[in-house]
Short mmCIF file of C-alpha atoms and ligand atoms in Angstrom, two decimals:
data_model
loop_
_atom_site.label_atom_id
_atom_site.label_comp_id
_atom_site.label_asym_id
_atom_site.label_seq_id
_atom_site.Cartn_x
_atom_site.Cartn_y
_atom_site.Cartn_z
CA UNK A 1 8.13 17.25 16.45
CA UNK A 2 7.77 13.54 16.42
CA UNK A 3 6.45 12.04 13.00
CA UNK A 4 5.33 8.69 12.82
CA UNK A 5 6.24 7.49 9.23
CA UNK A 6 3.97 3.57 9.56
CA UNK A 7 4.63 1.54 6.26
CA UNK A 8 2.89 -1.54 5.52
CA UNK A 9 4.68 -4.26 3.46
CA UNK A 10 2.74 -7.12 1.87
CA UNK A 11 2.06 -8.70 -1.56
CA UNK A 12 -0.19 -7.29 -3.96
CA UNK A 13 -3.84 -8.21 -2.26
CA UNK A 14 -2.79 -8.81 0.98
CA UNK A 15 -4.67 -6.57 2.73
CA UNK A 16 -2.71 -3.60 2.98
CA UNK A 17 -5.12 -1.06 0.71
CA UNK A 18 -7.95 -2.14 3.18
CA UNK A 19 -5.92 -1.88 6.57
CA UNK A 20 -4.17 1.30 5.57
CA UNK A 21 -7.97 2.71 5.26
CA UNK A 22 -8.68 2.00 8.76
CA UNK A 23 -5.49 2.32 10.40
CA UNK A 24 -5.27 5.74 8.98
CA UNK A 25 -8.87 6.59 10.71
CA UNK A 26 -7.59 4.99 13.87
CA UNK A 27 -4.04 6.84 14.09
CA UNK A 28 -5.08 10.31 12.43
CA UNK A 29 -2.54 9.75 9.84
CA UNK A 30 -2.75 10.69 5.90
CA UNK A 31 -3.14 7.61 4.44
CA UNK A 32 -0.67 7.90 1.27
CA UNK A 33 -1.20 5.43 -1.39
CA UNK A 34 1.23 5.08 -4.25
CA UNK A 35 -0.87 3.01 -6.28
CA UNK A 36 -3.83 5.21 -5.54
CA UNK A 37 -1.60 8.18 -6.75
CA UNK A 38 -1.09 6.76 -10.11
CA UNK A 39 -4.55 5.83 -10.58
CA UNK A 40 -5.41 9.65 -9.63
CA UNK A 41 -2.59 11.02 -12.87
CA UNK A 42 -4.29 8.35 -15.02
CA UNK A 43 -7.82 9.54 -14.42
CA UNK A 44 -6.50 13.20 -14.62
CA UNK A 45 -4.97 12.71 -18.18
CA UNK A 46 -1.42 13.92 -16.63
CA UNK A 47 1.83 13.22 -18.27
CA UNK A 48 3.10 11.35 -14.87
CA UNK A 49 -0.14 9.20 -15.37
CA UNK A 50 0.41 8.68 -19.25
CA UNK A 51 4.03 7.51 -18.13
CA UNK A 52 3.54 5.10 -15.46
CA UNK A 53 -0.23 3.48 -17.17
CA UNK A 54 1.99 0.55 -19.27
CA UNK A 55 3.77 -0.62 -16.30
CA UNK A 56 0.91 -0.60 -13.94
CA UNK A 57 -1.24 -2.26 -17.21
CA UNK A 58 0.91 -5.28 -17.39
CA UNK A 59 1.41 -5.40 -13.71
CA UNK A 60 5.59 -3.91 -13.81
CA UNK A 61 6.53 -1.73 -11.22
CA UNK A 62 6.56 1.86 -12.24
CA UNK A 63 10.44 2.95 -12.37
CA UNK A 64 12.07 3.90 -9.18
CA UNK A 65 12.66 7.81 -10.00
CA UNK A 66 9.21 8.43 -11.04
CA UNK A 67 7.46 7.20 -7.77
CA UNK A 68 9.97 8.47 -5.55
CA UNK A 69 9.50 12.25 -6.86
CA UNK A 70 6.04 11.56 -7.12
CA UNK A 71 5.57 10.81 -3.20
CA UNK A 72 8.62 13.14 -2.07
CA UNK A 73 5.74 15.77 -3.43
CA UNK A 74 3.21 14.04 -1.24
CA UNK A 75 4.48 13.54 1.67
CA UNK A 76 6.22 17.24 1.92
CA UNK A 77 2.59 18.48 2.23
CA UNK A 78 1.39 20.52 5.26
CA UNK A 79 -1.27 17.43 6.25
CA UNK A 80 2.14 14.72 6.14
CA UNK A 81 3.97 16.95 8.37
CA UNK A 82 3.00 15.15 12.16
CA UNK A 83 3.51 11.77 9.68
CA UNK A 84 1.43 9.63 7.51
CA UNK A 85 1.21 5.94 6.53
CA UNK A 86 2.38 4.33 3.37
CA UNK A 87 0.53 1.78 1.49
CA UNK A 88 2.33 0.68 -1.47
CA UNK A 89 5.61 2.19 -1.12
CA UNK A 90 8.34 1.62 -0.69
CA UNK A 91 8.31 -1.52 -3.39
CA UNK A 92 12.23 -1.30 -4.26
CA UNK A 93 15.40 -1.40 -2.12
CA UNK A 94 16.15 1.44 -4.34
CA UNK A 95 13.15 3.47 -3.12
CA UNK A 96 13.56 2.50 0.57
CA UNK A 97 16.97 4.18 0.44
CA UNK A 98 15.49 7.13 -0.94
CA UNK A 99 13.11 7.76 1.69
CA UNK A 100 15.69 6.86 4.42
CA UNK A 101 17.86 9.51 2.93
CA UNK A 102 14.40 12.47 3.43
CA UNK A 103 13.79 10.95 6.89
CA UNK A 104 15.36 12.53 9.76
CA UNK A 105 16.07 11.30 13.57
CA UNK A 106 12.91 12.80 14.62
CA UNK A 107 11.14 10.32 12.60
CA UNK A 108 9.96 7.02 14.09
CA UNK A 109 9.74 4.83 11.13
CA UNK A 110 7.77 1.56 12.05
CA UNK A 111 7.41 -1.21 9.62
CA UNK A 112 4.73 -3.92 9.47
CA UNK A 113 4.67 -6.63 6.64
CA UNK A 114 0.98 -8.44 5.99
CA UNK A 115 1.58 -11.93 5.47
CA UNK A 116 -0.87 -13.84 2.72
CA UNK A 117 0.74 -16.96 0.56
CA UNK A 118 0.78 -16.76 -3.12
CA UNK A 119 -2.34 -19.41 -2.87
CA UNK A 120 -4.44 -17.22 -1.62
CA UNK A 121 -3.71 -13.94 -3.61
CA UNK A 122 -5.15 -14.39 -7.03
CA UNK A 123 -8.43 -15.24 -5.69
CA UNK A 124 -8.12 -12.13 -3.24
CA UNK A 125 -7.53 -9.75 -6.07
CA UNK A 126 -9.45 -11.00 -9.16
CA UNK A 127 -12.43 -10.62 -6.61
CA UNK A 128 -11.74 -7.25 -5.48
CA UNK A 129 -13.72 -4.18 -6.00
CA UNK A 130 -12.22 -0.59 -5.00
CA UNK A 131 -14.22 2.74 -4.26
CA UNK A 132 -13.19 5.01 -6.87
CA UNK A 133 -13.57 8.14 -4.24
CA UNK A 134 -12.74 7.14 -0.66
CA UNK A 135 -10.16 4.14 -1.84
CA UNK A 136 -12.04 1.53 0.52
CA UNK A 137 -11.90 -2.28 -0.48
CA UNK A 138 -14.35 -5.03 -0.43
CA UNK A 139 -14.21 -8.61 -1.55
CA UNK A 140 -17.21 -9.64 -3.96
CA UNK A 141 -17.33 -12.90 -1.20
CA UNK A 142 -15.09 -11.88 1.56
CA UNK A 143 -16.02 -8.83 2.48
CA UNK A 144 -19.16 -7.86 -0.11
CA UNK A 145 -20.54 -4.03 -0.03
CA UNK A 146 -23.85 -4.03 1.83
CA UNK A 147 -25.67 -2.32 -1.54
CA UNK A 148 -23.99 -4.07 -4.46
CA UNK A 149 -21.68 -1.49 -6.32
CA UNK A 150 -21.76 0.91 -3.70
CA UNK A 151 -19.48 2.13 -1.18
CA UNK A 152 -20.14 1.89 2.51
CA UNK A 153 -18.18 4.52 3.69
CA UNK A 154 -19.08 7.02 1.25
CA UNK A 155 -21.52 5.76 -1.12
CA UNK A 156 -18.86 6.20 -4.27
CA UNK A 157 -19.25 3.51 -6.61
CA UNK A 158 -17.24 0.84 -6.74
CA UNK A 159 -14.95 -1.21 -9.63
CA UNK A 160 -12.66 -3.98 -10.58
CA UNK A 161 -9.47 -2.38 -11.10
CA UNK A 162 -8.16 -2.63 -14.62
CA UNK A 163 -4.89 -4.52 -13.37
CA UNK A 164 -6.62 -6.76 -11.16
CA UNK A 165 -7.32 -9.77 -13.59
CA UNK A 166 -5.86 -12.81 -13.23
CA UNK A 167 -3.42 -12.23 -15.94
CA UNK A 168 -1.75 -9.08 -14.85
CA UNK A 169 -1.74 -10.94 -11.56
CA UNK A 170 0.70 -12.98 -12.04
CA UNK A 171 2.75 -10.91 -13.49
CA UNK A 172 2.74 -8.29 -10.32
CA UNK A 173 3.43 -11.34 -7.89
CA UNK A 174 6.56 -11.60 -10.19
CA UNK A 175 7.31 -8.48 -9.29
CA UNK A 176 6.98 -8.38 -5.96
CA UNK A 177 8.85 -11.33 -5.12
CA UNK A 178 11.73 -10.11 -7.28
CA UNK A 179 11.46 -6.69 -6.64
CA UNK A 180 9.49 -5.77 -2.97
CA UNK A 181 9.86 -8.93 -1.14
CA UNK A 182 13.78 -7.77 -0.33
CA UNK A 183 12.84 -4.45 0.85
CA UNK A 184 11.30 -6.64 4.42
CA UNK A 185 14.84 -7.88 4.88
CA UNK A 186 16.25 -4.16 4.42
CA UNK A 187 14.29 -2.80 7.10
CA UNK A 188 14.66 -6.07 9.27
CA UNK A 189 18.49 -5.37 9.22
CA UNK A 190 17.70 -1.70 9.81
CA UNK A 191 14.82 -0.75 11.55
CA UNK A 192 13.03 -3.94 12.61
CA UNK A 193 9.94 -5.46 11.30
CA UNK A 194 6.54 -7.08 12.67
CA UNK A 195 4.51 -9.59 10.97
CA UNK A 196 0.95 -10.04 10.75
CA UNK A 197 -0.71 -13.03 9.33
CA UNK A 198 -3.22 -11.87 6.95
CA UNK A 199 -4.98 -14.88 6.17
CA UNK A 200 -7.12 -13.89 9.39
CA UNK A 201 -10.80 -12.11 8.70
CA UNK A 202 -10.00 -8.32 8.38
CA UNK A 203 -10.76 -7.25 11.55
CA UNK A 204 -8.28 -9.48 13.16
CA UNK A 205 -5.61 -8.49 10.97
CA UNK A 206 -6.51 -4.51 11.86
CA UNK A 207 -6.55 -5.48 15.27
CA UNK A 208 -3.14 -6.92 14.67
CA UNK A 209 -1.74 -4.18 13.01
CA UNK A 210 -3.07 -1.49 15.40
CA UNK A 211 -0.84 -3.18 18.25
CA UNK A 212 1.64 -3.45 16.13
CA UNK A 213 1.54 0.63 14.99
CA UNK A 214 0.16 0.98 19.19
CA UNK A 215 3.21 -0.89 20.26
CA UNK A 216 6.29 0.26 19.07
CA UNK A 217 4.71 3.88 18.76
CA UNK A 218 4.52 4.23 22.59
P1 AMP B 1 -1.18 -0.78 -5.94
O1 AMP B 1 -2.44 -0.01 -5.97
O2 AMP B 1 -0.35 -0.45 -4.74
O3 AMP B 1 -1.38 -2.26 -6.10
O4 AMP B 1 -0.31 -0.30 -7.21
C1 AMP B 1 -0.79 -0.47 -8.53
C2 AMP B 1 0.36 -0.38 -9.52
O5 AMP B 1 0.95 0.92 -9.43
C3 AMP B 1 1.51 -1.34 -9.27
O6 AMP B 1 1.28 -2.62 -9.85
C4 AMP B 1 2.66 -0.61 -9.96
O7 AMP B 1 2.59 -0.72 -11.37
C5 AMP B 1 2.35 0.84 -9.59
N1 AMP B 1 3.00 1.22 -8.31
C6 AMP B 1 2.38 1.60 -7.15
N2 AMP B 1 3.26 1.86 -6.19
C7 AMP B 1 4.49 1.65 -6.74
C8 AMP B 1 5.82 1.73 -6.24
N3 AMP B 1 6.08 2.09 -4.98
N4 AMP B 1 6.84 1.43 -7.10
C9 AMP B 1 6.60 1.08 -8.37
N5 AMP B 1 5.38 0.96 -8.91
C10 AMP B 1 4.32 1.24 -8.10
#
């Protein structure tokens, strides 16, 4: 069987938590979220979450062998087995190797990278409230909630994330320029790449990425 493995690049608040939501609806895919995974150990008191909460706290990459295993567990799950969509990973040349290695030549990996310059980031994230049940993202002026500090979707309330202040901010667009903007080129070598612009509203960019995933699915 065929399994569409979709994995969206971008900088931290780009877009890709709230595209990955919808795109996942759209394709029937399990939408796998490494970030959200962490967030899950943390709030579960796990050992995995006690290990990776100072990274993600001063906005560091959690190390390579500790998201790999953790997602290598996800994604071997009965509901990842027709393919799924990854949001968040993978952030290191390191880790992209590590999935290549578990993929097979039945999967179709398809890459798209969500375009947003560094000017527009920190206000996109310091403004940016996440469901704490469904994962869905709004913008306190972008893209507000229609009942302030409620979920649309699925009526879950809704908070600033912890790492999401405009110190730790800078620090993860350190991180991703040093450490996840090379893993584009990787795939562009390997696999091939499409750009989106995400400065556009949201529902352009998901329109954009749907052709994208549409495209070079068919
Ligand atoms: P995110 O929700 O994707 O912005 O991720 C939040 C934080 O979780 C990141 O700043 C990292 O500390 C950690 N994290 C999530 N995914 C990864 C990954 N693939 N590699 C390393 N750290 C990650």
């Amino acid at each position: 069987m065929v399994r569409q493995v979709l994995i969206l690049l971008g900088a931290p608040g780009a877009g890709k938590g709230t595209q990955a939501v919808r795109l996942a609806d759209a394709l029937s895919l399990p939408h796998v979220s490494t970030g959200d995974l962490f967030r899950e150990n943390l709030s579960q008191g796990t050992a995995l979450g006690e290990k990776a909460k100072g990274y993600m706290d001063s906005g560091a990459l959690v190390p390579d062998e500790l998201v790999v295993d953790m997602l290598f567990d996800r994604v071997g799950r009965d509901d990842c087995g027709g393919g799924y969509l990854l949001d968040g990973f993978p952030r290191t040349v390191a880790q992209a190797e590590a999935l290549g290695s578990r993929l097979g030549a039945d999967d179709r990996v398809r890459v798209i990278d969500i375009e947003v310059p560094d000017s527009a980031i920190v206000e996109r994230i310091t403004g940016r409230l996440s469901c704490g049940s469904c994962g869905a993202v709004y913008h306190r002026t972008f893209n507000p909630p229609a009942a302030e500090g409620s979920c649309d979707r699925c009526g879950g309330a809704l908070s600033q994330r912890a790492d999401d202040s405009a110190e730790v901010v800078e620090k993860r667009l350190a991180a991703y320029h040093e450490q996840t903007a090379p893993v584009a080129g990787w795939y562009r070598e390997r696999v091939g790449i499409q750009t989106v612009d995400g400065t556009q509203s949201p529902d352009e960019v998901f329109s954009a990425c749907r052709a994208c995933a549409e495209e070079v699915a068919s």
